[in-house]
Amino acid sequence: MTDTMQRELFSSETPATEQKATLFADVVFDRPLDHAFTYAVGVELHERIAVGKRVRAPFGRGDKSEIGYCVRLCETAPERSVKALVAVLDDQPLLTDHLLRLTRWMADYYLCGWGQVLNAVVPAGARDKSGTRTLAFVEAIPEAAEQETSSALTAKQQSVLELLRRAGKPIEQRQLARQAKCGPGPIEALILKGLARRFSRRVDRFVDGAAEEETPHGPLVLNDDQQSVWNRLEPALKQGGFHAFLLHGVTGSGKTEIYLRAIEEVIQRGKEALVMVPEISLTPQTIQRFRGRCGEVAVLHSHLGNAERGGHWRRVATGQAQVIVGARSAVFAPANRLGLIVVDEEHENTFKQDTTPRYHGRDVAVMRARLENIPILLGSATPSLESWHNAERGQYTLLTLPQRVLDRPLPQVGLIDLRHQPPKRGRPLAVSDALEYAMKTSLKAGGQVMLLLNRRGFSTHIHCPSCGHIETCRFCDLALTYHKERDVMLCHYCGYEQEPQRNCPSCGLSAIRYQGLGTEKLQVEIEERFPGYVVRRMDGDTMRKPGSHARVLAAFRKGLIHILLGTQMIAKGLDFPNVTLVGVVNADMGLHFPDFRSAERTFQLLSQVAGRAGRGPQGGRVLIQTFAPEHPSIALAAAHDYAGFVAAEMAHRRQHNYPPFQRLARLIVRSRDREAACAFADLLADAFQRALHPSIQSKGGEATPLELRVLGPAEAPVFRLKGYYRYHFQLQSPSPALLHQVLRTVLPAQRVPNGVEFTLDVDPFNML
Ligand code: ADP
Ligand code: ZN
């Protein structure tokens, strides 16, 4: 009996429960497991099951079941008998074939469970259908001749009609009323007169139309540099196929215009474009730049509510959006006809996720472009050393915009050496006389000022001058920061809060001191020293409420704020032509982190913040206060010398076998029991050491040890975090293949003791 005959026979004559299964599904669960589990698919589910859908299946002991993703279907029965699926949960697959392959690659590369990856990439809101509603839309009827009717129209009706005609597409009724500044009357009248029609459409609840009200400017005339970049890019876009470009363009050089052209080009070919930007840059201004120029835009990022995110996700999946703009997780947008990926500010650390799966959004984007066989464009004023290295060895094509648009110069950068400041009586001030003078000059001339201080809070450490006690978190090895507005002492790592104290908890002396400078204290000082000017602060504390970011930026743009101070939030990507002075209060803050990327980060941050100055016709300058003016990160950022910085830093990285020359993996072992953590870290590091020294190979010689190095174990820089003791070590490997080979041999053989956990971070960014 053939398979088909058998299937027909059984399906018509035997009850479903007794039939022999002919279809099997491989299912992965949200677990750190490397393999899929096979289940029989009952006939009643044959129609419904598909790869990329979620299923409920028995898992674990007893009759427990769990939700997993179906990743493969096959008709050959496995060797041993298997359990049957309980249910198929989705009507439509949540994942395209490309996304399945991409997530499979991620599980391999980052060594985590495929199910863990899938669970992280499909937003919760996409798994249900909440967040849609029906709205009334109005559009002009094109056939209706103007002459016949215009005499009969009131002025209001006339202006509504003009709005509709200019839009050339349906507008949601209430939005139309808002735009025309009228009630429902004139709209109803137009419908009655046969000049417009109304229909209802089911839309996602949260697609905001508000931004459409502004009219974006059309394509600009490219300058010579932009034109030569475009000449290299255009053929690749027309041709399709994988091609990675690195666009290195100084701040204000018009990179966005290149992105927009590239996007328009692929949209014209009926394809979709994905634009990834750092979370911080997802401002209405950014989104606005794409809307209007590029058709329907969907926005994906983690601050959206579930339903809202689900709504955008479905719009993308059903092909209703031509452009998808989003942060890291947008790389998983379920676009079916992707033609281009753009990653703006590709050097940003926020593209790396610091929970499982610990992926880097840019790297996953490059892999996605490879899988989909499409071009990818990475852009930055300060490319990461990894990407620069890839360009140098020909993996990426380097495109350069060396100058700002319209012959605007890069701002002049001056350094203020804090070591040579005359000592002041009274409390130390954050802003030196030189910076104060420059601020006053700029403000008097009608310019706006930005001040960067990359530390939130009021006082950054609280210490007792008598016994030296420093108030630290109960759960972490970190000094608490005093936040005056909320009147709490706060741990910036775990969020632990405690009431501020007057007496030293250690020696009882009542003179405990609140020292160190955070943005809150800076704001108080600036308000005192600049009376009559409007000062606003932008940091993690003031920007908690959704929309507050956008509100402050809008007010700043309108000139309602004179001085905007804040953390790195103010440094990135903003284009405010009236900013004539940018001040950096303390450039050294990030320099002394125990992290091989600290010099690169400082250089990037200073270059980025300097790039905010002088974007308008009146020019601008930058003043950087520092205790280390000769440090290459600071001196070369001041000279706008990316090439010089990269050359110096590359030499340093090469010498120490750091990325981009070698690959890194970081293993962190943690436990509430210090001994247990220490013992397991030793054991694990030892296992790696042994794997590197294979025993005698062939007769005669010792095998050469693999060129992979184990650094550590040692206490992690933040030794105690959230109540856990942490040890870590690193693997340094000349190639990713070798790194993976060693990880795959060593890790599965380990038994992790109870009460101990370990995490693996491939290509780590957080070294604390
Ligand atoms: P970047 O992203 O490189 O920092 P932007 O794309 O924000 O630079 O461009 C800076 C400003 O220059 C924007 O206001 C943009 O509209 C303008 N601009 C870009 N290209 C041109 C051009 N060819 N001619 C005139 N203005 C331009
Ligand atoms: Zn803490």
mmCIF file with all atom_site columns, N, CA and C and ligand atoms in Angstrom, residues 472-478 480 490-497 720-723, ligand 2:
data_model
loop_
_atom_site.group_PDB
_atom_site.id
_atom_site.type_symbol
_atom_site.label_atom_id
_atom_site.label_alt_id
_atom_site.label_comp_id
_atom_site.label_asym_id
_atom_site.label_entity_id
_atom_site.label_seq_id
_atom_site.pdbx_PDB_ins_code
_atom_site.Cartn_x
_atom_site.Cartn_y
_atom_site.Cartn_z
_atom_site.occupancy
_atom_site.B_iso_or_equiv
_atom_site.pdbx_formal_charge
_atom_site.auth_seq_id
_atom_site.auth_comp_id
_atom_site.auth_asym_id
_atom_site.auth_atom_id
_atom_site.pdbx_PDB_model_num
ATOM   1  N  N  . THR A 1 472 ? 26.919 52.628 48.827 1.00 0.00 ? 472 THR A N  1
ATOM   2  C  CA . THR A 1 472 ? 26.749 51.808 47.630 1.00 0.00 ? 472 THR A CA 1
ATOM   3  C  C  . THR A 1 472 ? 25.403 51.082 47.674 1.00 0.00 ? 472 THR A C  1
ATOM   4  N  N  . CYS A 1 473 ? 25.049 50.525 46.523 1.00 0.00 ? 473 CYS A N  1
ATOM   5  C  CA . CYS A 1 473 ? 23.802 49.780 46.406 1.00 0.00 ? 473 CYS A CA 1
ATOM   6  C  C  . CYS A 1 473 ? 23.858 48.533 47.293 1.00 0.00 ? 473 CYS A C  1
ATOM   7  N  N  . ARG A 1 474 ? 22.705 48.169 47.825 1.00 0.00 ? 474 ARG A N  1
ATOM   8  C  CA . ARG A 1 474 ? 22.672 46.964 48.659 1.00 0.00 ? 474 ARG A CA 1
ATOM   9  C  C  . ARG A 1 474 ? 22.942 45.709 47.853 1.00 0.00 ? 474 ARG A C  1
ATOM   10 N  N  . PHE A 1 475 ? 22.677 45.780 46.545 1.00 0.00 ? 475 PHE A N  1
ATOM   11 C  CA . PHE A 1 475 ? 22.766 44.578 45.717 1.00 0.00 ? 475 PHE A CA 1
ATOM   12 C  C  . PHE A 1 475 ? 23.913 44.610 44.713 1.00 0.00 ? 475 PHE A C  1
ATOM   13 N  N  . CYS A 1 476 ? 24.482 45.795 44.516 1.00 0.00 ? 476 CYS A N  1
ATOM   14 C  CA . CYS A 1 476 ? 25.530 45.919 43.509 1.00 0.00 ? 476 CYS A CA 1
ATOM   15 C  C  . CYS A 1 476 ? 26.742 46.605 44.125 1.00 0.00 ? 476 CYS A C  1
ATOM   16 N  N  . ASP A 1 477 ? 27.896 46.414 43.471 1.00 0.00 ? 477 ASP A N  1
ATOM   17 C  CA . ASP A 1 477 ? 29.098 47.111 43.908 1.00 0.00 ? 477 ASP A CA 1
ATOM   18 C  C  . ASP A 1 477 ? 29.180 48.490 43.300 1.00 0.00 ? 477 ASP A C  1
ATOM   19 N  N  . LEU A 1 478 ? 28.153 49.263 43.404 1.00 0.00 ? 478 LEU A N  1
ATOM   20 C  CA . LEU A 1 478 ? 28.151 50.535 42.713 1.00 0.00 ? 478 LEU A CA 1
ATOM   21 C  C  . LEU A 1 478 ? 27.666 51.648 43.607 1.00 0.00 ? 478 LEU A C  1
ATOM   22 N  N  . LEU A 1 480 ? 25.738 54.817 44.852 1.00 0.00 ? 480 LEU A N  1
ATOM   23 C  CA . LEU A 1 480 ? 24.391 55.320 44.580 1.00 0.00 ? 480 LEU A CA 1
ATOM   24 C  C  . LEU A 1 480 ? 24.472 56.758 44.106 1.00 0.00 ? 480 LEU A C  1
ATOM   25 N  N  . LEU A 1 490 ? 19.745 56.364 44.200 1.00 0.00 ? 490 LEU A N  1
ATOM   26 C  CA . LEU A 1 490 ? 19.341 55.394 43.194 1.00 0.00 ? 490 LEU A CA 1
ATOM   27 C  C  . LEU A 1 490 ? 20.541 54.628 42.654 1.00 0.00 ? 490 LEU A C  1
ATOM   28 N  N  . CYS A 1 491 ? 20.352 53.321 42.453 1.00 0.00 ? 491 CYS A N  1
ATOM   29 C  CA . CYS A 1 491 ? 21.374 52.530 41.757 1.00 0.00 ? 491 CYS A CA 1
ATOM   30 C  C  . CYS A 1 491 ? 21.034 52.527 40.276 1.00 0.00 ? 491 CYS A C  1
ATOM   31 N  N  . HIS A 1 492 ? 21.960 52.991 39.452 1.00 0.00 ? 492 HIS A N  1
ATOM   32 C  CA . HIS A 1 492 ? 21.684 53.089 38.020 1.00 0.00 ? 492 HIS A CA 1
ATOM   33 C  C  . HIS A 1 492 ? 21.729 51.737 37.318 1.00 0.00 ? 492 HIS A C  1
ATOM   34 N  N  . TYR A 1 493 ? 22.154 50.723 38.039 1.00 0.00 ? 493 TYR A N  1
ATOM   35 C  CA . TYR A 1 493 ? 22.219 49.404 37.413 1.00 0.00 ? 493 TYR A CA 1
ATOM   36 C  C  . TYR A 1 493 ? 20.983 48.564 37.666 1.00 0.00 ? 493 TYR A C  1
ATOM   37 N  N  . CYS A 1 494 ? 20.562 48.517 38.947 1.00 0.00 ? 494 CYS A N  1
ATOM   38 C  CA . CYS A 1 494 ? 19.441 47.621 39.239 1.00 0.00 ? 494 CYS A CA 1
ATOM   39 C  C  . CYS A 1 494 ? 18.185 48.382 39.615 1.00 0.00 ? 494 CYS A C  1
ATOM   40 N  N  . GLY A 1 495 ? 18.283 49.708 39.754 1.00 0.00 ? 495 GLY A N  1
ATOM   41 C  CA . GLY A 1 495 ? 17.100 50.478 40.085 1.00 0.00 ? 495 GLY A CA 1
ATOM   42 C  C  . GLY A 1 495 ? 16.783 50.536 41.572 1.00 0.00 ? 495 GLY A C  1
ATOM   43 N  N  . TYR A 1 496 ? 17.641 49.962 42.401 1.00 0.00 ? 496 TYR A N  1
ATOM   44 C  CA . TYR A 1 496 ? 17.417 49.997 43.851 1.00 0.00 ? 496 TYR A CA 1
ATOM   45 C  C  . TYR A 1 496 ? 17.346 51.451 44.331 1.00 0.00 ? 496 TYR A C  1
ATOM   46 N  N  . GLU A 1 497 ? 16.368 51.721 45.191 1.00 0.00 ? 497 GLU A N  1
ATOM   47 C  CA . GLU A 1 497 ? 16.210 53.080 45.723 1.00 0.00 ? 497 GLU A CA 1
ATOM   48 C  C  . GLU A 1 497 ? 16.310 53.068 47.221 1.00 0.00 ? 497 GLU A C  1
ATOM   49 N  N  . ARG A 1 720 ? 29.562 42.596 42.079 1.00 0.00 ? 720 ARG A N  1
ATOM   50 C  CA . ARG A 1 720 ? 28.271 42.186 42.588 1.00 0.00 ? 720 ARG A CA 1
ATOM   51 C  C  . ARG A 1 720 ? 27.201 42.997 41.875 1.00 0.00 ? 720 ARG A C  1
ATOM   52 N  N  . LEU A 1 721 ? 26.251 42.317 41.284 1.00 0.00 ? 721 LEU A N  1
ATOM   53 C  CA . LEU A 1 721 ? 25.201 43.001 40.542 1.00 0.00 ? 721 LEU A CA 1
ATOM   54 C  C  . LEU A 1 721 ? 23.868 42.335 40.867 1.00 0.00 ? 721 LEU A C  1
ATOM   55 N  N  . LYS A 1 722 ? 22.910 43.156 41.289 1.00 0.00 ? 722 LYS A N  1
ATOM   56 C  CA . LYS A 1 722 ? 21.581 42.649 41.652 1.00 0.00 ? 722 LYS A CA 1
ATOM   57 C  C  . LYS A 1 722 ? 21.659 41.469 42.619 1.00 0.00 ? 722 LYS A C  1
ATOM   58 N  N  . GLY A 1 723 ? 22.628 41.506 43.492 1.00 0.00 ? 723 GLY A N  1
ATOM   59 C  CA . GLY A 1 723 ? 22.741 40.453 44.492 1.00 0.00 ? 723 GLY A CA 1
ATOM   60 C  C  . GLY A 1 723 ? 23.512 39.228 44.030 1.00 0.00 ? 723 GLY A C  1
HETATM 61 ZN ZN . ZN  B 2 .   ? 22.091 48.034 42.390 1.00 0.00 ? 2   ZN  B ZN 1
#
